[in-house]
Tab-separated table of C-alpha atoms in Angstrom:
chain	number	residue	atom	x	y	z
A	127	UNK	CA	15.253	-13.541	-3.029
A	128	UNK	CA	16.056	-12.954	-6.774
A	129	UNK	CA	16.644	-10.404	-9.363
A	130	UNK	CA	16.707	-6.522	-7.511
A	131	UNK	CA	19.039	-5.989	-5.063
A	132	UNK	CA	18.035	-4.201	-2.055
A	133	UNK	CA	20.933	-2.940	0.367
A	134	UNK	CA	21.579	0.457	-0.499
A	135	UNK	CA	18.101	1.158	-2.441
A	136	UNK	CA	15.738	4.282	-1.704
A	137	UNK	CA	12.432	3.204	-1.417
A	138	UNK	CA	9.622	5.176	-0.335
A	139	UNK	CA	6.629	3.910	1.894
A	140	UNK	CA	3.423	6.010	1.658
A	141	UNK	CA	1.215	4.946	4.737
A	142	UNK	CA	4.332	3.494	6.384
A	143	UNK	CA	3.557	4.793	9.803
A	144	UNK	CA	1.639	1.546	11.091
A	145	UNK	CA	0.619	-1.762	10.480
A	146	UNK	CA	1.838	-3.370	7.261
A	147	UNK	CA	3.826	-0.418	5.760
A	148	UNK	CA	5.484	-0.338	9.488
A	149	UNK	CA	6.683	-3.439	9.234
A	150	UNK	CA	7.610	-3.126	5.523
A	151	UNK	CA	9.918	-0.590	6.726
A	152	UNK	CA	11.735	-2.584	9.407
A	153	UNK	CA	12.212	-5.621	7.095
A	154	UNK	CA	13.670	-3.305	4.338
A	155	UNK	CA	15.782	-1.202	7.067
A	156	UNK	CA	17.450	-4.652	8.232
A	157	UNK	CA	18.362	-5.136	4.959
A	158	UNK	CA	20.215	-2.177	4.214
A	159	UNK	CA	17.796	0.281	2.770
A	160	UNK	CA	17.172	3.802	3.030
A	161	UNK	CA	13.529	4.215	3.834
A	162	UNK	CA	11.316	7.303	3.459
A	163	UNK	CA	8.040	6.845	5.528
A	164	UNK	CA	5.612	9.790	4.228
A	165	UNK	CA	2.045	10.089	5.705
A	166	UNK	CA	-0.599	12.973	6.818
A	167	UNK	CA	0.402	13.253	10.333
A	168	UNK	CA	3.520	14.223	11.837
A	169	UNK	CA	3.139	12.461	15.423
A	170	UNK	CA	1.994	9.098	13.627
A	171	UNK	CA	5.262	9.864	11.572
A	172	UNK	CA	7.392	10.445	14.535
A	173	UNK	CA	5.662	7.853	16.530
A	174	UNK	CA	7.084	5.698	13.455
A	175	UNK	CA	10.867	6.572	14.025
A	176	UNK	CA	10.535	5.969	17.813
A	177	UNK	CA	8.922	2.623	16.803
A	178	UNK	CA	12.237	1.704	14.227
A	179	UNK	CA	14.065	2.973	17.042
A	180	UNK	CA	15.320	6.312	15.126
A	181	UNK	CA	17.209	4.056	12.812
A	182	UNK	CA	19.483	5.983	10.614
A	183	UNK	CA	18.614	4.601	7.534
A	184	UNK	CA	14.912	5.929	7.987
A	185	UNK	CA	13.752	9.473	6.981
A	186	UNK	CA	10.261	10.747	7.340
A	187	UNK	CA	7.728	13.340	5.235
A	188	UNK	CA	4.369	14.667	5.567
A	189	UNK	CA	2.424	14.387	2.206
A	190	UNK	CA	-1.385	13.837	1.513
A	191	UNK	CA	-1.585	11.791	-1.804
A	192	UNK	CA	-4.681	13.039	-2.432
A	193	UNK	CA	-3.314	16.370	-3.084
A	194	UNK	CA	-1.554	16.532	-6.372
A	195	UNK	CA	1.160	19.469	-5.652
A	196	UNK	CA	2.025	17.348	-2.514
A	197	UNK	CA	2.896	14.524	-4.506
A	198	UNK	CA	4.467	16.390	-7.254
A	199	UNK	CA	6.418	18.395	-4.447
A	200	UNK	CA	7.364	14.753	-2.956
A	201	UNK	CA	9.111	13.816	-6.216
A	202	UNK	CA	10.575	16.924	-7.013
A	203	UNK	CA	12.120	17.721	-3.516
A	204	UNK	CA	13.640	14.157	-3.223
A	205	UNK	CA	15.842	13.381	-5.579
A	206	UNK	CA	16.048	9.501	-7.479
A	207	UNK	CA	14.352	6.498	-6.091
A	208	UNK	CA	14.598	2.802	-6.378
A	209	UNK	CA	11.135	1.514	-5.788
A	210	UNK	CA	7.574	2.704	-4.297
A	211	UNK	CA	4.902	1.165	-2.224
A	212	UNK	CA	1.544	2.752	-1.045
A	213	UNK	CA	0.218	0.852	1.345
A	214	UNK	CA	-2.299	4.249	2.621
A	215	UNK	CA	-5.996	3.954	2.993
A	216	UNK	CA	-8.258	6.155	4.611
A	217	UNK	CA	-11.656	4.259	4.800
A	218	UNK	CA	-13.158	5.850	7.898
A	219	UNK	CA	-16.669	5.906	7.744
A	220	UNK	CA	-16.520	4.084	4.279
A	221	UNK	CA	-17.738	0.637	6.128
A	222	UNK	CA	-21.647	1.373	6.033
A	223	UNK	CA	-24.975	-0.278	4.373
A	224	UNK	CA	-25.637	1.478	1.403
A	225	UNK	CA	-28.662	4.403	2.851
A	226	UNK	CA	-26.351	5.312	5.602
A	227	UNK	CA	-22.767	5.697	3.206
A	228	UNK	CA	-21.868	9.366	2.488
A	229	UNK	CA	-20.478	11.260	-0.333
A	230	UNK	CA	-17.654	12.421	1.583
A	231	UNK	CA	-16.754	8.933	3.010
A	232	UNK	CA	-16.895	7.530	-0.306
A	233	UNK	CA	-14.727	10.102	-1.819
A	234	UNK	CA	-11.968	9.815	1.227
A	235	UNK	CA	-11.453	6.057	-0.096
A	236	UNK	CA	-11.151	7.286	-3.765
A	237	UNK	CA	-8.589	10.089	-3.378
A	238	UNK	CA	-6.130	7.778	-0.987
A	239	UNK	CA	-6.637	4.494	-2.811
A	240	UNK	CA	-7.211	5.729	-6.273
A	241	UNK	CA	-6.406	8.907	-7.221
A	242	UNK	CA	-3.185	8.584	-4.591
A	243	UNK	CA	-1.785	5.781	-5.893
A	244	UNK	CA	-2.561	7.331	-9.708
A	245	UNK	CA	-0.560	10.565	-8.860
A	246	UNK	CA	2.420	8.590	-7.074
A	247	UNK	CA	2.639	6.585	-10.547
A	248	UNK	CA	2.450	9.974	-12.532
A	249	UNK	CA	4.917	12.017	-10.556
A	250	UNK	CA	7.012	8.961	-9.380
A	251	UNK	CA	7.833	7.288	-12.719
A	252	UNK	CA	10.297	9.631	-14.105
A	253	UNK	CA	12.413	9.402	-10.986
A	254	UNK	CA	12.657	5.543	-10.690
A	255	UNK	CA	15.341	3.226	-12.865
A	256	UNK	CA	14.199	0.878	-15.202
A	257	UNK	CA	14.744	-1.791	-12.934
A	258	UNK	CA	12.243	-0.075	-10.110
A	259	UNK	CA	9.151	-0.726	-8.868
A	260	UNK	CA	5.638	0.358	-7.519
A	261	UNK	CA	3.434	-1.570	-5.026
A	262	UNK	CA	0.111	-0.815	-4.227
A	263	UNK	CA	-2.212	-2.633	-1.808
A	264	UNK	CA	-5.331	-3.380	-2.748
A	265	UNK	CA	-7.461	-5.606	-1.049
A	266	UNK	CA	-9.944	-9.108	-1.139
A	267	UNK	CA	-12.934	-6.766	-0.882
A	268	UNK	CA	-12.791	-6.801	-5.209
A	269	UNK	CA	-13.040	-10.003	-5.065
A	270	UNK	CA	-15.218	-11.252	-1.851
A	271	UNK	CA	-17.138	-8.433	-0.821
A	272	UNK	CA	-19.568	-8.129	1.933
A	273	UNK	CA	-22.313	-6.001	3.008
A	274	UNK	CA	-20.995	-2.851	4.240
A	275	UNK	CA	-18.214	-3.281	1.897
A	276	UNK	CA	-19.562	-1.842	-1.463
A	277	UNK	CA	-16.858	1.222	-1.534
A	278	UNK	CA	-14.153	-0.373	-0.885
A	279	UNK	CA	-14.436	-3.053	-3.105
A	280	UNK	CA	-15.586	-1.076	-6.103
A	281	UNK	CA	-11.614	1.171	-5.225
A	282	UNK	CA	-9.802	-1.972	-4.656
A	283	UNK	CA	-10.870	-3.667	-8.144
A	284	UNK	CA	-10.337	-0.266	-9.654
A	285	UNK	CA	-7.073	-0.034	-8.435
A	286	UNK	CA	-6.122	-3.161	-9.703
A	287	UNK	CA	-7.264	-2.232	-13.128
A	288	UNK	CA	-5.069	0.594	-12.880
A	289	UNK	CA	-2.299	-1.540	-12.167
A	290	UNK	CA	-2.376	-3.514	-15.084
A	291	UNK	CA	-2.675	-0.309	-16.912
A	292	UNK	CA	0.100	1.018	-15.525
A	293	UNK	CA	2.421	-2.266	-15.716
A	294	UNK	CA	1.883	-1.919	-19.633
A	295	UNK	CA	2.433	2.000	-19.660
A	296	UNK	CA	5.623	2.317	-17.231
A	297	UNK	CA	7.130	-0.948	-18.651
A	298	UNK	CA	9.984	-1.839	-18.023
A	299	UNK	CA	9.025	-0.677	-14.542
A	300	UNK	CA	7.140	-3.174	-12.698
A	301	UNK	CA	4.049	-2.249	-11.345
A	302	UNK	CA	2.483	-4.498	-8.950
A	303	UNK	CA	-0.735	-4.739	-6.181
A	304	UNK	CA	-0.900	-6.921	-3.052
A	305	UNK	CA	-4.479	-8.184	-2.447
A	306	UNK	CA	-4.627	-9.155	1.518
A	307	UNK	CA	-7.098	-10.890	2.960
A	308	UNK	CA	-8.015	-9.886	6.348
A	309	UNK	CA	-4.820	-8.127	8.303
A	310	UNK	CA	-4.779	-7.569	11.700
A	311	UNK	CA	-4.022	-3.986	11.767
A	312	UNK	CA	-5.256	-0.511	13.269
A	313	UNK	CA	-7.595	-0.328	10.452
A	314	UNK	CA	-10.007	-2.694	11.596
A	315	UNK	CA	-10.785	-0.497	14.275
A	316	UNK	CA	-12.316	1.300	11.805
A	317	UNK	CA	-14.251	-1.422	10.244
A	318	UNK	CA	-15.710	-3.387	13.729
A	319	UNK	CA	-15.261	-0.385	16.308
A	320	UNK	CA	-15.076	-2.073	19.640
A	321	UNK	CA	-15.937	-5.826	17.945
A	322	UNK	CA	-12.359	-5.617	16.006
A	323	UNK	CA	-10.859	-8.344	17.728
A	324	UNK	CA	-14.147	-10.894	17.808
A	325	UNK	CA	-14.865	-9.994	14.463
A	326	UNK	CA	-11.043	-11.015	13.475
A	327	UNK	CA	-11.305	-13.870	15.569
A	328	UNK	CA	-14.790	-15.627	13.759
A	329	UNK	CA	-12.770	-14.903	10.581
A	330	UNK	CA	-9.812	-16.940	11.851
A	331	UNK	CA	-12.188	-19.967	12.432
A	332	UNK	CA	-13.061	-19.893	8.678
A	333	UNK	CA	-9.912	-19.505	6.811
A	334	UNK	CA	-8.010	-22.434	5.636
A	335	UNK	CA	-4.443	-20.835	7.514
A	336	UNK	CA	-6.360	-21.164	11.018
A	337	UNK	CA	-5.290	-17.243	11.286
A	338	UNK	CA	-6.043	-14.034	9.713
A	339	UNK	CA	-2.559	-12.113	8.301
A	340	UNK	CA	-0.395	-10.323	10.304
A	341	UNK	CA	1.612	-6.997	9.257
A	342	UNK	CA	5.046	-8.890	8.388
A	343	UNK	CA	3.030	-11.323	6.479
A	344	UNK	CA	2.222	-8.678	3.747
A	345	UNK	CA	5.530	-7.479	4.650
A	346	UNK	CA	7.078	-10.753	3.179
A	347	UNK	CA	4.591	-10.337	0.062
A	348	UNK	CA	5.406	-6.665	-0.717
A	349	UNK	CA	9.587	-7.274	-0.207
A	350	UNK	CA	9.019	-10.109	-2.707
A	351	UNK	CA	7.431	-8.189	-5.399
A	352	UNK	CA	9.971	-5.368	-4.796
A	353	UNK	CA	12.882	-7.798	-5.249
A	354	UNK	CA	11.291	-10.246	-8.293
A	355	UNK	CA	12.515	-8.608	-11.944
A	356	UNK	CA	10.172	-11.192	-13.643
A	357	UNK	CA	7.300	-9.945	-11.438
A	358	UNK	CA	4.564	-7.362	-12.936
A	359	UNK	CA	0.835	-7.362	-12.787
A	360	UNK	CA	1.516	-11.253	-12.144
A	361	UNK	CA	4.613	-13.607	-11.664
A	362	UNK	CA	4.919	-14.216	-15.170
A	363	UNK	CA	6.465	-10.759	-16.395
A	364	UNK	CA	3.081	-9.053	-17.926
A	365	UNK	CA	2.197	-12.298	-20.524
A	366	UNK	CA	-1.571	-11.704	-19.673
A	367	UNK	CA	-1.261	-7.669	-20.369
A	368	UNK	CA	-0.082	-8.293	-24.059
């Protein structure tokens, strides 16, 4: 990796109690970073600590990023930070055909994947150094939506628009988004229910890579974005934004 030093860095991972966020936490702890995992569930945060072997470099904090006052308190009480990552997504009930979509479920997606990231930038940017970064996860649905995925596709696309705007406004702080394809994480229980494994297996047969993604694959991508000082918006220093 080039550019940004990870050893000794202070990194907040929102949504780091499972899946891609947890894989990233494990990767960063192994490189000597101090990692704070933030999430809504105290039980899941405790489980994440156990999964990481109660590593001395990890801390946990309960926060709901859809609530502005809680995000403000996260940074007001937490001191300086070098990098912020959010893999949080509340998509329960959102994967429905249009006639079955409930507004409350759609609002939860917007709050967790758009308003939450917006608030993280609003309150977190002031605590980041010029070499700092904010990295979000959007999703392939922004480009290849499918039936039942209209809400998630729209919110992922909105998040990527936000990333481009923040990369300009908050420069030289780097703002990026990883857009994963299908990744075998617990979130697929909300998408496919009992058909999760069969659904992922069917997609694996279609993909050129021959398999769906794993949490470590996305952790590698986020680690690159944290560490590469030329990457904001895309790996071109933001040229397409000026």
